[in-house]
GROMACS .gro file of N, CA and C in nm:
model
  306
    1UNK      N    1   3.322  -1.466  -1.698
    1UNK     CA    2   3.275  -1.596  -1.590
    1UNK      C    3   3.183  -1.506  -1.512
    2UNK      N    4   3.149  -1.629  -1.439
    2UNK     CA    5   3.037  -1.600  -1.344
    2UNK      C    6   3.072  -1.509  -1.217
    3UNK      N    7   3.008  -1.464  -1.155
    3UNK     CA    8   3.056  -1.403  -1.030
    3UNK      C    9   3.094  -1.476  -0.927
    4UNK      N   10   3.169  -1.428  -0.821
    4UNK     CA   11   3.221  -1.523  -0.699
    4UNK      C   12   3.111  -1.488  -0.551
    5UNK      N   13   3.066  -1.355  -0.591
    5UNK     CA   14   3.013  -1.355  -0.483
    5UNK      C   15   2.873  -1.378  -0.397
    6UNK      N   16   2.886  -1.370  -0.271
    6UNK     CA   17   2.763  -1.446  -0.234
    6UNK      C   18   2.650  -1.390  -0.172
    7UNK      N   19   2.557  -1.365  -0.299
    7UNK     CA   20   2.474  -1.240  -0.267
    7UNK      C   21   2.390  -1.232  -0.180
    8UNK      N   22   2.318  -1.385  -0.084
    8UNK     CA   23   2.270  -1.398  -0.056
    8UNK      C   24   2.299  -1.319   0.141
    9UNK      N   25   2.453  -1.351   0.150
    9UNK     CA   26   2.528  -1.330   0.255
    9UNK      C   27   2.511  -1.194   0.276
   10UNK      N   28   2.528  -1.113   0.149
   10UNK     CA   29   2.568  -0.964   0.146
   10UNK      C   30   2.423  -0.881   0.179
   11UNK      N   31   2.326  -0.941   0.109
   11UNK     CA   32   2.158  -0.886   0.146
   11UNK      C   33   2.155  -0.925   0.309
   12UNK      N   34   2.176  -1.048   0.367
   12UNK     CA   35   2.150  -1.102   0.491
   12UNK      C   36   2.241  -0.966   0.553
   13UNK      N   37   2.281  -0.953   0.510
   13UNK     CA   38   2.420  -0.842   0.608
   13UNK      C   39   2.375  -0.703   0.607
   14UNK      N   40   2.292  -0.677   0.528
   14UNK     CA   41   2.254  -0.500   0.544
   14UNK      C   42   2.187  -0.467   0.624
   15UNK      N   43   2.210  -0.393   0.706
   15UNK     CA   44   2.081  -0.334   0.809
   15UNK      C   45   2.030  -0.227   0.751
   16UNK      N   46   1.892  -0.210   0.783
   16UNK     CA   47   1.770  -0.131   0.733
   16UNK      C   48   1.735  -0.031   0.915
   17UNK      N   49   1.763   0.062   0.885
   17UNK     CA   50   1.779   0.163   1.018
   17UNK      C   51   1.709   0.281   1.010
   18UNK      N   52   1.620   0.332   1.121
   18UNK     CA   53   1.588   0.474   1.128
   18UNK      C   54   1.660   0.491   1.189
   19UNK      N   55   1.707   0.678   1.136
   19UNK     CA   56   1.808   0.734   1.235
   19UNK      C   57   1.724   0.895   1.238
   20UNK      N   58   1.815   0.982   1.327
   20UNK     CA   59   1.839   1.124   1.298
   20UNK      C   60   1.942   1.172   1.304
   21UNK      N   61   1.981   1.257   1.164
   21UNK     CA   62   2.140   1.332   1.163
   21UNK      C   63   2.115   1.393   1.225
   22UNK      N   64   2.247   1.408   1.304
   22UNK     CA   65   2.298   1.521   1.389
   22UNK      C   66   2.355   1.611   1.362
   23UNK      N   67   2.414   1.753   1.402
   23UNK     CA   68   2.459   1.880   1.371
   23UNK      C   69   2.569   1.858   1.317
   24UNK      N   70   2.609   1.763   1.334
   24UNK     CA   71   2.768   1.715   1.258
   24UNK      C   72   2.775   1.703   1.118
   25UNK      N   73   2.591   1.704   1.044
   25UNK     CA   74   2.562   1.648   0.941
   25UNK      C   75   2.572   1.785   0.854
   26UNK      N   76   2.582   1.848   0.920
   26UNK     CA   77   2.518   1.990   0.864
   26UNK      C   78   2.384   2.094   0.896
   27UNK      N   79   2.381   2.210   0.860
   27UNK     CA   80   2.249   2.269   0.920
   27UNK      C   81   2.134   2.194   0.780
   28UNK      N   82   2.165   2.149   0.692
   28UNK     CA   83   2.074   2.091   0.586
   28UNK      C   84   2.053   1.996   0.639
   29UNK      N   85   2.110   1.877   0.684
   29UNK     CA   86   2.031   1.730   0.747
   29UNK      C   87   1.999   1.774   0.899
   30UNK      N   88   2.108   1.832   0.972
   30UNK     CA   89   2.025   1.845   1.106
   30UNK      C   90   1.894   1.784   1.175
   31UNK      N   91   1.898   1.725   1.269
   31UNK     CA   92   1.737   1.659   1.284
   31UNK      C   93   1.663   1.618   1.222
   32UNK      N   94   1.685   1.584   1.092
   32UNK     CA   95   1.616   1.524   0.976
   32UNK      C   96   1.592   1.398   1.015
   33UNK      N   97   1.468   1.329   1.026
   33UNK     CA   98   1.462   1.209   1.072
   33UNK      C   99   1.443   1.109   0.911
   34UNK      N  100   1.526   0.987   0.920
   34UNK     CA  101   1.526   0.906   0.798
   34UNK      C  102   1.465   0.765   0.835
   35UNK      N  103   1.401   0.718   0.790
   35UNK     CA  104   1.278   0.612   0.816
   35UNK      C  105   1.332   0.470   0.688
   36UNK      N  106   1.385   0.386   0.761
   36UNK     CA  107   1.437   0.239   0.671
   36UNK      C  108   1.535   0.269   0.546
   37UNK      N  109   1.608   0.318   0.598
   37UNK     CA  110   1.717   0.356   0.532
   37UNK      C  111   1.832   0.233   0.519
   38UNK      N  112   1.963   0.276   0.469
   38UNK     CA  113   2.043   0.244   0.485
   38UNK      C  114   2.149   0.341   0.550
   39UNK      N  115   2.266   0.307   0.647
   39UNK     CA  116   2.382   0.380   0.707
   39UNK      C  117   2.499   0.346   0.628
   40UNK      N  118   2.542   0.443   0.511
   40UNK     CA  119   2.644   0.417   0.396
   40UNK      C  120   2.777   0.344   0.521
   41UNK      N  121   2.822   0.410   0.615
   41UNK     CA  122   2.893   0.325   0.656
   41UNK      C  123   2.859   0.170   0.667
   42UNK      N  124   2.780   0.158   0.710
   42UNK     CA  125   2.729  -0.009   0.751
   42UNK      C  126   2.742  -0.053   0.599
   43UNK      N  127   2.684  -0.027   0.512
   43UNK     CA  128   2.696  -0.064   0.376
   43UNK      C  129   2.842  -0.112   0.331
   44UNK      N  130   2.888   0.000   0.369
   44UNK     CA  131   3.094   0.023   0.331
   44UNK      C  132   3.126  -0.111   0.372
   45UNK      N  133   3.110  -0.146   0.481
   45UNK     CA  134   3.140  -0.307   0.560
   45UNK      C  135   3.110  -0.364   0.466
   46UNK      N  136   3.007  -0.419   0.461
   46UNK     CA  137   2.911  -0.525   0.360
   46UNK      C  138   3.000  -0.543   0.189
   47UNK      N  139   2.951  -0.431   0.135
   47UNK     CA  140   2.931  -0.433  -0.002
   47UNK      C  141   3.019  -0.272  -0.032
   48UNK      N  142   3.128  -0.265  -0.001
   48UNK     CA  143   3.165  -0.134  -0.059
   48UNK      C  144   3.162  -0.069  -0.216
   49UNK      N  145   3.143  -0.182  -0.274
   49UNK     CA  146   3.109  -0.137  -0.417
   49UNK      C  147   2.972  -0.067  -0.445
   50UNK      N  148   2.900  -0.062  -0.353
   50UNK     CA  149   2.763   0.016  -0.365
   50UNK      C  150   2.761   0.173  -0.338
   51UNK      N  151   2.888   0.186  -0.237
   51UNK     CA  152   2.875   0.295  -0.174
   51UNK      C  153   2.982   0.438  -0.256
   52UNK      N  154   2.912   0.536  -0.238
   52UNK     CA  155   2.992   0.668  -0.282
   52UNK      C  156   3.060   0.715  -0.161
   53UNK      N  157   3.176   0.784  -0.166
   53UNK     CA  158   3.234   0.880  -0.079
   53UNK      C  159   3.368   0.805   0.004
   54UNK      N  160   3.377   0.874   0.085
   54UNK     CA  161   3.487   0.819   0.204
   54UNK      C  162   3.438   0.786   0.341
   55UNK      N  163   3.447   0.654   0.431
   55UNK     CA  164   3.409   0.666   0.569
   55UNK      C  165   3.469   0.784   0.638
   56UNK      N  166   3.380   0.838   0.722
   56UNK     CA  167   3.451   0.958   0.796
   56UNK      C  168   3.546   1.054   0.744
   57UNK      N  169   3.512   1.084   0.626
   57UNK     CA  170   3.549   1.189   0.586
   57UNK      C  171   3.438   1.356   0.627
   58UNK      N  172   3.528   1.457   0.625
   58UNK     CA  173   3.457   1.566   0.667
   58UNK      C  174   3.497   1.660   0.551
   59UNK      N  175   3.433   1.788   0.584
   59UNK     CA  176   3.460   1.884   0.479
   59UNK      C  177   3.468   1.987   0.551
   60UNK      N  178   3.538   2.106   0.481
   60UNK     CA  179   3.504   2.245   0.605
   60UNK      C  180   3.393   2.329   0.535
   61UNK      N  181   3.382   2.399   0.611
   61UNK     CA  182   3.232   2.502   0.632
   61UNK      C  183   3.326   2.643   0.657
   62UNK      N  184   3.301   2.697   0.537
   62UNK     CA  185   3.360   2.831   0.508
   62UNK      C  186   3.251   2.933   0.508
   63UNK      N  187   3.302   3.065   0.552
   63UNK     CA  188   3.212   3.182   0.588
   63UNK      C  189   3.233   3.253   0.439
   64UNK      N  190   3.174   3.399   0.437
   64UNK     CA  191   3.138   3.440   0.312
   64UNK      C  192   3.287   3.490   0.267
   65UNK      N  193   3.382   3.484   0.320
   65UNK     CA  194   3.491   3.526   0.288
   65UNK      C  195   3.611   3.412   0.268
   66UNK      N  196   3.507   3.289   0.300
   66UNK     CA  197   3.639   3.216   0.287
   66UNK      C  198   3.731   3.129   0.380
   67UNK      N  199   3.660   3.192   0.502
   67UNK     CA  200   3.737   3.151   0.620
   67UNK      C  201   3.682   3.023   0.644
   68UNK      N  202   3.781   2.906   0.743
   68UNK     CA  203   3.714   2.786   0.773
   68UNK      C  204   3.641   2.843   0.901
   69UNK      N  205   3.496   2.756   0.901
   69UNK     CA  206   3.414   2.865   1.058
   69UNK      C  207   3.412   2.700   1.133
   70UNK      N  208   3.434   2.585   1.042
   70UNK     CA  209   3.399   2.435   1.148
   70UNK      C  210   3.399   2.366   1.058
   71UNK      N  211   3.348   2.230   1.046
   71UNK     CA  212   3.350   2.113   1.015
   71UNK      C  213   3.214   2.037   0.996
   72UNK      N  214   3.170   1.939   0.899
   72UNK     CA  215   3.064   1.902   0.863
   72UNK      C  216   3.044   1.765   0.802
   73UNK      N  217   2.973   1.664   0.808
   73UNK     CA  218   3.017   1.548   0.765
   73UNK      C  219   3.016   1.548   0.585
   74UNK      N  220   3.085   1.502   0.564
   74UNK     CA  221   3.085   1.461   0.382
   74UNK      C  222   3.016   1.366   0.333
   75UNK      N  223   2.868   1.347   0.370
   75UNK     CA  224   2.811   1.239   0.340
   75UNK      C  225   2.832   1.151   0.238
   76UNK      N  226   2.848   1.021   0.268
   76UNK     CA  227   2.878   0.889   0.182
   76UNK      C  228   2.732   0.860   0.146
   77UNK      N  229   2.736   0.819   0.004
   77UNK     CA  230   2.590   0.760  -0.069
   77UNK      C  231   2.595   0.620  -0.074
   78UNK      N  232   2.486   0.564  -0.095
   78UNK     CA  233   2.424   0.425  -0.122
   78UNK      C  234   2.398   0.448  -0.243
   79UNK      N  235   2.413   0.368  -0.360
   79UNK     CA  236   2.381   0.361  -0.522
   79UNK      C  237   2.265   0.226  -0.466
   80UNK      N  238   2.150   0.252  -0.485
   80UNK     CA  239   2.065   0.155  -0.463
   80UNK      C  240   2.053   0.056  -0.625
   81UNK      N  241   2.083   0.096  -0.716
   81UNK     CA  242   2.125   0.027  -0.839
   81UNK      C  243   2.231  -0.098  -0.853
   82UNK      N  244   2.313  -0.040  -0.749
   82UNK     CA  245   2.444  -0.130  -0.746
   82UNK      C  246   2.382  -0.262  -0.645
   83UNK      N  247   2.278  -0.242  -0.573
   83UNK     CA  248   2.242  -0.351  -0.540
   83UNK      C  249   2.202  -0.453  -0.573
   84UNK      N  250   2.152  -0.401  -0.710
   84UNK     CA  251   2.014  -0.484  -0.776
   84UNK      C  252   2.068  -0.596  -0.857
   85UNK      N  253   2.218  -0.572  -0.885
   85UNK     CA  254   2.278  -0.741  -0.922
   85UNK      C  255   2.297  -0.868  -0.800
   86UNK      N  256   2.303  -0.793  -0.674
   86UNK     CA  257   2.318  -0.880  -0.557
   86UNK      C  258   2.176  -0.928  -0.537
   87UNK      N  259   2.075  -0.847  -0.540
   87UNK     CA  260   1.945  -0.903  -0.500
   87UNK      C  261   1.918  -0.987  -0.606
   88UNK      N  262   1.960  -0.988  -0.709
   88UNK     CA  263   1.944  -1.121  -0.849
   88UNK      C  264   2.011  -1.214  -0.785
   89UNK      N  265   2.185  -1.179  -0.769
   89UNK     CA  266   2.219  -1.320  -0.748
   89UNK      C  267   2.132  -1.380  -0.599
   90UNK      N  268   2.123  -1.329  -0.516
   90UNK     CA  269   2.074  -1.357  -0.415
   90UNK      C  270   1.916  -1.490  -0.444
   91UNK      N  271   1.821  -1.426  -0.550
   91UNK     CA  272   1.739  -1.447  -0.588
   91UNK      C  273   1.784  -1.630  -0.675
   92UNK      N  274   1.883  -1.609  -0.714
   92UNK     CA  275   1.948  -1.720  -0.755
   92UNK      C  276   1.981  -1.784  -0.692
   93UNK      N  277   2.046  -1.791  -0.578
   93UNK     CA  278   2.111  -1.832  -0.502
   93UNK      C  279   1.951  -1.938  -0.422
   94UNK      N  280   1.856  -1.852  -0.405
   94UNK     CA  281   1.752  -1.905  -0.339
   94UNK      C  282   1.660  -1.985  -0.401
   95UNK      N  283   1.653  -1.967  -0.546
   95UNK     CA  284   1.613  -2.081  -0.630
   95UNK      C  285   1.668  -2.187  -0.631
   96UNK      N  286   1.763  -2.159  -0.671
   96UNK     CA  287   1.842  -2.294  -0.662
   96UNK      C  288   1.845  -2.410  -0.534
   97UNK      N  289   1.825  -2.366  -0.426
   97UNK     CA  290   1.810  -2.421  -0.305
   97UNK      C  291   1.693  -2.496  -0.275
   98UNK      N  292   1.576  -2.385  -0.331
   98UNK     CA  293   1.406  -2.414  -0.299
   98UNK      C  294   1.382  -2.561  -0.442
   99UNK      N  295   1.505  -2.553  -0.568
   99UNK     CA  296   1.502  -2.622  -0.693
   99UNK      C  297   1.546  -2.805  -0.594
  100UNK      N  298   1.647  -2.770  -0.526
  100UNK     CA  299   1.706  -2.881  -0.424
  100UNK      C  300   1.624  -2.955  -0.399
  101UNK      N  301   1.541  -2.869  -0.261
  101UNK     CA  302   1.439  -2.916  -0.185
  101UNK      C  303   1.325  -3.030  -0.252
  102UNK      N  304   1.325  -2.980  -0.368
  102UNK     CA  305   1.162  -3.037  -0.450
  102UNK      C  306   1.218  -3.192  -0.480
   0.00000   0.00000   0.00000
């Protein structure tokens, strides 16, 4: 069956952001500047099928002896490949609108 998603609505709802990871992201990401990317939590709100991980999840930081010494964000990810079908659906929707105007 044809999909029932509104691709254009999903694409228009996605926000592309510039941001800097903070200390909660862990030492490997702290102060890392990111340009023109998604924030996975925001993508999750719009199209959760494109996201891996759990919003707000944290993971323990342990010392060499296995003792918990803190927590850091268990970073989520966005699968760009999962957005391709949404982009194709958006193009189809826009194409139908253009055809209707001709």
